[in-house]
Coordinates of N, CA and C in Angstrom, one line a residue:
M1 N 6.9 35.9 33.1 CA 5.8 36.4 31.3 C 5.2 38.0 32.2
A2 N 5.4 38.8 31.3 CA 4.6 40.7 31.3 C 3.4 39.5 31.5
K3 N 2.7 41.1 32.7 CA 1.2 40.8 32.9 C 0.8 40.9 31.8
S4 N 1.0 41.8 31.1 CA 0.0 42.0 29.5 C 0.0 40.6 28.6
A5 N 1.4 40.3 28.7 CA 1.5 39.2 27.7 C 0.3 37.9 27.5
K6 N 0.4 37.6 26.3 CA -0.6 36.5 26.2 C -0.4 35.9 25.5
L7 N -0.8 34.2 24.9 CA -0.2 33.7 23.8 C -1.2 34.3 23.0
S8 N -0.8 34.2 21.4 CA -1.5 34.7 20.3 C -1.7 34.3 19.7
H9 N -1.6 32.4 19.8 CA -2.2 31.2 18.7 C -3.3 30.7 19.4
Y10 N -4.6 31.6 20.1 CA -5.2 31.3 20.6 C -6.5 32.0 20.8
D11 N -7.5 32.0 20.5 CA -8.7 33.1 20.6 C -9.1 32.8 21.9
R12 N -10.1 34.0 22.1 CA -10.9 34.1 23.1 C -11.7 32.9 24.4
R13 N -12.0 32.4 22.9 CA -12.4 30.8 23.5 C -11.1 30.3 24.3
G14 N -10.4 29.9 24.0 CA -9.0 29.1 24.1 C -8.8 28.4 23.4
Q15 N -9.2 28.7 22.0 CA -9.6 27.0 21.1 C -7.8 28.1 20.2
A16 N -7.4 26.6 19.5 CA -5.8 27.5 18.9 C -6.7 27.8 17.5
Q17 N -5.6 29.2 16.9 CA -6.3 30.0 15.8 C -4.2 30.4 15.0
M18 N -4.6 30.4 13.6 CA -3.7 31.3 13.1 C -4.1 32.8 12.9
V19 N -2.7 33.7 13.9 CA -2.8 34.6 14.0 C -3.4 35.8 12.8
D20 N -3.7 36.5 12.3 CA -4.1 37.3 11.1 C -2.9 38.3 11.4
V21 N -2.9 38.4 10.3 CA -1.7 39.6 10.1 C -1.8 41.0 8.8
S22 N -3.1 40.3 8.8 CA -3.2 41.5 7.3 C -3.1 42.3 7.7
A23 N -3.4 42.8 8.6 CA -3.4 44.4 9.0 C -2.0 45.0 9.2
K24 N -0.9 44.0 9.4 CA 0.8 44.3 9.3 C 1.3 45.0 8.3
R25 N 2.4 45.7 8.6 CA 3.0 45.8 8.1 C 4.1 45.1 7.4
A26 N 4.5 45.1 6.7 CA 6.1 44.0 5.8 C 7.1 45.6 6.0
T27 N 8.2 44.6 7.2 CA 9.4 45.1 7.3 C 10.1 44.1 7.3
R28 N 12.0 44.0 7.2 CA 12.5 43.6 7.9 C 12.7 42.8 8.8
R29 N 12.9 41.5 8.5 CA 13.1 40.4 9.2 C 14.1 39.4 9.2
Q30 N 15.0 39.3 10.4 CA 16.1 38.1 10.4 C 15.9 37.6 11.7
A31 N 16.7 36.4 11.4 CA 16.5 35.1 13.0 C 17.5 34.9 12.9
E32 N 18.5 33.7 14.0 CA 19.7 33.1 13.1 C 19.3 31.9 14.7
A33 N 19.3 30.6 14.6 CA 19.1 29.4 15.4 C 20.3 28.4 15.6
S34 N 20.2 27.6 16.6 CA 21.7 26.5 16.3 C 21.4 25.4 16.8
A35 N 22.3 24.4 16.8 CA 21.8 23.0 17.2 C 23.2 22.5 17.6
F36 N 23.1 21.4 18.2 CA 24.6 20.6 18.5 C 24.4 18.8 18.7
V37 N 25.3 18.6 17.3 CA 25.0 17.1 17.3 C 26.4 16.8 18.5
V38 N 26.3 15.8 18.6 CA 27.1 15.1 20.1 C 27.5 13.8 18.9
L39 N 28.6 14.1 18.8 CA 29.2 12.3 18.1 C 30.6 11.9 18.7
S40 N 30.6 10.9 18.9 CA 31.8 10.1 19.3 C 32.6 10.5 18.7
P41 N 34.0 10.1 19.4 CA 35.1 10.1 18.7 C 35.4 9.3 17.9
R42 N 34.7 8.1 17.4 CA 35.0 6.9 16.2 C 33.9 7.9 15.3
V43 N 32.7 8.3 15.8 CA 32.1 8.5 14.4 C 32.9 10.1 13.9
L44 N 33.3 11.2 14.5 CA 34.1 12.1 14.4 C 35.1 11.5 13.1
K45 N 35.9 9.9 13.3 CA 36.9 10.2 13.0 C 36.6 9.5 10.8
A46 N 35.1 8.9 11.3 CA 34.8 8.3 10.1 C 34.0 9.2 9.3
L47 N 33.4 10.7 10.0 CA 32.9 11.6 8.9 C 33.6 11.9 7.8
P48 N 34.9 11.7 7.9 CA 35.3 12.4 5.3 C 34.9 10.7 4.9
R49 N 34.6 9.5 5.3 CA 35.0 9.0 4.8 C 33.2 8.0 4.6
N50 N 32.6 8.7 4.6 CA 30.7 8.1 4.8 C 30.7 7.8 4.1
P51 N 30.0 6.5 3.1 CA 30.0 6.5 1.5 C 28.6 6.6 1.0
K52 N 27.9 7.8 2.4 CA 26.9 8.0 1.7 C 26.5 9.3 1.2
G53 N 27.9 9.8 1.1 CA 28.2 11.5 0.8 C 28.9 12.2 2.3
D54 N 29.0 13.9 2.1 CA 29.2 14.5 2.9 C 28.4 14.9 4.2
P55 N 28.1 13.8 5.6 CA 27.4 14.2 5.8 C 27.3 16.0 6.0
L56 N 27.8 16.4 6.6 CA 27.7 17.9 6.6 C 27.8 18.9 5.5
E57 N 27.9 18.3 4.3 CA 26.8 19.8 2.7 C 25.4 18.9 3.4
I58 N 25.3 17.5 3.2 CA 24.3 17.3 3.2 C 23.2 18.1 3.7
A59 N 23.8 18.0 5.3 CA 23.1 18.8 6.1 C 22.4 20.2 6.4
R60 N 23.3 20.8 5.6 CA 22.7 22.0 4.8 C 21.9 22.6 4.3
F61 N 22.0 21.2 3.1 CA 21.3 21.7 1.9 C 19.9 21.1 2.3
A62 N 19.8 20.3 3.5 CA 18.1 19.6 4.0 C 17.8 20.5 4.9
G63 N 18.6 21.3 5.3 CA 18.2 22.4 6.7 C 17.5 23.6 6.2
I64 N 18.7 24.2 5.3 CA 17.6 25.5 3.7 C 16.5 24.5 3.4
A65 N 16.1 23.5 2.5 CA 14.8 22.7 2.6 C 14.7 23.2 3.3
A66 N 14.2 22.7 4.3 CA 13.4 22.5 5.3 C 13.1 23.9 5.9
A67 N 14.0 25.1 6.0 CA 13.8 26.5 6.6 C 12.5 26.3 5.5
K68 N 12.1 26.2 4.5 CA 11.4 26.3 3.2 C 10.0 25.6 3.4
R69 N 10.2 25.4 4.1 CA 8.6 24.1 4.3 C 8.2 24.2 6.0
T70 N 8.2 25.4 6.7 CA 8.2 25.1 7.6 C 6.3 25.0 8.0
A71 N 6.2 26.2 7.2 CA 4.4 26.1 7.3 C 3.8 24.8 6.9
E72 N 4.4 24.0 6.2 CA 3.8 22.7 6.2 C 4.0 21.4 7.2
L73 N 5.0 22.3 7.8 CA 5.0 21.5 9.4 C 4.5 21.7 10.8
I74 N 4.4 23.0 10.7 CA 4.0 23.6 11.9 C 2.4 24.5 11.7
P75 N 1.6 23.9 12.4 CA 0.1 24.3 11.7 C -0.1 25.6 11.8
M76 N 0.0 26.4 12.4 CA -0.4 27.8 12.9 C 1.1 28.8 12.5
C77 N 1.9 28.4 11.9 CA 3.1 29.3 11.5 C 2.4 29.7 9.9
H78 N 3.3 31.1 9.5 CA 2.9 31.6 8.2 C 3.5 31.2 7.1
N79 N 3.6 31.1 5.6 CA 4.1 31.0 4.4 C 4.8 32.4 4.6
V80 N 6.1 31.8 5.2 CA 7.0 32.8 4.9 C 7.6 33.5 3.6
P81 N 7.8 34.3 2.2 CA 8.3 34.2 1.4 C 9.7 34.8 2.1
L82 N 10.9 33.5 1.8 CA 12.0 34.1 2.4 C 12.6 35.1 1.0
S83 N 13.8 35.6 1.8 CA 15.0 36.4 1.5 C 15.9 35.6 1.4
H84 N 16.3 35.3 2.1 CA 17.6 34.3 2.4 C 17.4 33.1 3.3
V85 N 18.4 32.4 2.9 CA 18.1 30.9 4.3 C 19.7 30.8 3.9
D86 N 20.1 30.6 5.2 CA 21.8 29.8 4.9 C 22.2 29.1 6.4
V87 N 22.8 27.8 6.2 CA 22.6 26.7 7.1 C 24.6 26.5 7.0
H88 N 25.4 26.6 8.2 CA 26.7 26.9 8.9 C 26.9 25.0 9.3
T89 N 27.6 24.5 8.9 CA 28.1 23.5 10.1 C 29.4 23.4 10.2
K90 N 29.4 23.1 11.2 CA 31.4 22.9 12.1 C 32.2 22.0 12.7
L91 N 32.7 21.4 12.8 CA 33.0 20.1 13.0 C 34.4 20.7 14.3
C92 N 33.3 20.3 15.8 CA 34.2 20.7 16.5 C 35.1 19.2 17.3
Q93 N 35.5 19.5 18.9 CA 35.8 18.3 19.1 C 35.1 17.5 19.3
N94 N 33.7 17.9 19.6 CA 33.3 16.8 20.2 C 31.4 16.5 19.4
G95 N 31.2 17.1 18.5 CA 30.2 16.8 17.4 C 30.4 18.3 16.3
V96 N 29.0 18.4 16.2 CA 29.4 18.9 14.7 C 28.2 20.2 15.5
A97 N 28.7 21.7 15.2 CA 27.7 22.7 15.7 C 27.2 23.1 14.9
I98 N 26.0 23.7 14.7 CA 25.1 24.1 13.2 C 24.3 25.8 13.7
T99 N 24.5 26.4 12.5 CA 23.8 27.5 12.8 C 22.8 27.9 11.6
A100 N 21.9 28.2 11.8 CA 20.8 28.7 10.7 C 20.8 29.8 10.9
S101 N 20.8 30.5 9.6 CA 19.9 31.9 9.8 C 19.2 31.8 8.1
A102 N 18.2 33.2 8.5 CA 16.9 33.6 7.1 C 17.0 34.7 7.6
S103 N 16.3 35.6 6.8 CA 16.1 36.9 6.4 C 14.8 37.0 5.2
T104 N 13.7 37.6 5.7 CA 12.4 38.4 4.6 C 12.4 39.7 4.8
T105 N 11.5 40.3 3.9 CA 10.6 41.0 4.3 C 9.4 41.1 3.7
A106 N 8.5 40.9 5.4 CA 6.9 40.4 5.2 C 6.6 40.8 6.8
V107 N 5.3 40.4 7.1 CA 4.5 41.3 7.9 C 4.7 39.9 9.2
T108 N 5.2 38.7 8.8 CA 5.7 38.3 10.2 C 7.2 37.8 10.2
G109 N 8.0 37.0 11.2 CA 8.7 36.7 11.0 C 9.8 35.8 10.9
V110 N 10.6 35.0 11.0 CA 11.4 34.2 10.7 C 12.3 33.1 11.4
E111 N 11.6 34.0 12.9 CA 12.0 33.0 13.9 C 11.3 31.3 14.5
M112 N 10.6 31.0 13.5 CA 10.2 29.4 13.6 C 11.2 28.5 12.2
E113 N 11.2 29.7 11.3 CA 12.5 29.0 10.1 C 13.8 28.8 10.6
V114 N 13.7 29.4 11.2 CA 15.7 29.1 11.9 C 15.8 27.8 12.7
P115 N 14.8 27.7 13.7 CA 15.1 26.3 14.4 C 14.3 25.4 13.7
V116 N 14.0 25.4 12.6 CA 14.0 24.1 12.2 C 14.6 23.9 11.0
A117 N 15.1 24.6 10.0 CA 16.6 24.6 9.7 C 17.6 23.8 10.6
A118 N 18.0 24.4 12.0 CA 19.0 24.0 12.6 C 18.7 22.5 13.2
S119 N 17.2 22.4 13.4 CA 16.8 20.8 13.9 C 16.9 19.8 12.8
V120 N 16.4 20.0 11.2 CA 16.6 18.8 10.4 C 18.0 19.3 9.9
A121 N 18.5 19.7 9.7 CA 20.5 19.7 9.5 C 21.2 18.7 10.5
A122 N 20.1 19.1 12.2 CA 20.6 17.7 12.7 C 20.6 16.4 12.9
L123 N 19.5 16.6 12.1 CA 18.4 15.5 12.1 C 19.7 14.0 11.1
T124 N 19.6 14.9 9.8 CA 20.6 15.1 8.8 C 21.5 14.5 9.6
V125 N 22.8 14.6 10.0 CA 24.0 14.7 10.3 C 23.7 13.2 10.9
Y126 N 22.7 13.2 12.0 CA 22.3 12.0 12.8 C 21.8 11.0 11.5
D127 N 20.6 11.0 10.7 CA 20.6 9.7 9.7 C 22.1 9.5 9.2
M128 N 22.6 10.5 8.5 CA 23.6 9.9 7.9 C 25.3 9.2 8.5
C129 N 24.5 9.2 9.7 CA 26.3 8.8 10.7 C 25.2 7.8 11.8
K130 N 24.1 6.7 11.5 CA 23.2 6.5 12.9 C 24.2 4.6 12.2
A131 N 24.4 4.8 11.4 CA 24.8 3.3 11.4 C 26.2 3.0 12.2
L132 N 27.1 4.1 12.4 CA 28.1 3.6 12.8 C 27.9 4.1 14.6
D133 N 27.2 4.6 15.6 CA 26.2 5.2 16.1 C 24.9 5.5 16.8
K134 N 24.0 4.7 17.2 CA 22.6 5.3 17.3 C 22.6 6.1 18.5
G135 N 23.2 6.0 18.8 CA 23.5 7.1 20.8 C 23.4 8.4 20.4
I136 N 23.9 9.0 18.5 CA 24.5 10.3 18.6 C 23.5 11.2 19.6
E137 N 23.2 12.3 19.7 CA 22.2 13.4 20.4 C 22.3 14.3 20.0
I138 N 21.1 15.1 19.9 CA 21.3 16.5 19.2 C 20.7 17.2 20.4
R139 N 21.2 18.1 20.3 CA 21.2 19.1 22.0 C 21.0 20.8 21.5
E140 N 20.6 21.5 22.4 CA 20.7 23.0 22.6 C 19.9 23.2 20.8
V141 N 19.1 22.7 20.9 CA 18.1 23.7 19.3 C 17.4 25.2 20.0
V142 N 18.3 26.2 19.9 CA 17.7 27.2 20.6 C 17.7 28.4 19.3
L143 N 16.8 29.2 19.1 CA 17.0 30.5 18.6 C 17.7 31.9 19.3
E144 N 18.3 31.8 18.3 CA 19.6 32.7 19.6 C 19.5 34.7 19.1
R145 N 19.1 35.0 18.0 CA 18.8 36.2 18.4 C 17.4 36.4 16.9
K146 N 16.9 37.8 17.2 CA 16.0 37.8 16.1 C 16.1 39.1 16.3
S147 N 15.4 40.5 14.9 CA 15.5 42.0 15.0 C 14.1 41.9 13.5
G148 N 13.8 42.9 13.9 CA 12.4 43.5 13.3 C 11.2 43.0 13.8
G149 N 9.9 43.4 13.1 CA 8.7 43.7 13.7 C 8.3 44.0 14.8
K150 N 7.1 44.1 15.4 CA 6.5 44.5 16.4 C 7.3 44.5 17.9
S151 N 7.5 43.0 17.7 CA 8.0 42.8 19.0 C 9.7 43.2 19.0
G152 N 10.4 43.6 18.0 CA 11.9 44.5 18.1 C 12.5 43.2 18.1
G153 N 13.9 43.7 19.0 CA 14.8 42.6 18.6 C 15.4 41.5 19.9
Y154 N 15.8 40.2 19.1 CA 15.7 39.5 20.7 C 17.4 38.7 20.5
R155 N 18.3 38.9 21.7 CA 19.3 38.2 21.5 C 19.8 37.2 23.1
R156 N 19.3 35.9 22.5 CA 19.7 34.9 23.7 C 20.6 35.0 24.7
Q157 N 20.9 35.2 25.8 CA 21.6 35.3 26.7 C 22.1 34.3 26.8
K158 N 23.8 34.1 26.6 CA 24.7 33.1 27.1 C 24.3 32.2 28.7
K159 N 24.4 31.2 29.3 CA 23.9 30.6 30.7 C 26.2 30.7 31.0

């Protein structure tokens, strides 16, 4: 961490606070996050026949709805007027890759909304498939990139 960096959600006395963004200028902001759900071959094979419906499509809707409710879930998070939210699910050889993206023109960014969307989409895949396997794993919920705002852009470095 840089020497001048500080945690913005704490006041001088160390108490948690919601950051005052009222003096900031609205700018275009975007972000993307991802998650991965590890599924066994048995669960992957059963996905198209899930009696609850298409788990990937339901997960997509759940992620979009979750992004819109982020401020209700995370106490110091601002309520952001989302211009766009999208969640993509992709069936892979060993599970489901999830990508969530969002954009806004506001005084604060959407880098909390996208991991919330990806996480809830992943949890929804788990919920839809848990009858077949309680050992499903949700991994690697990460912010992939963000743009806009005072801190500028960020792109996750691949390991």
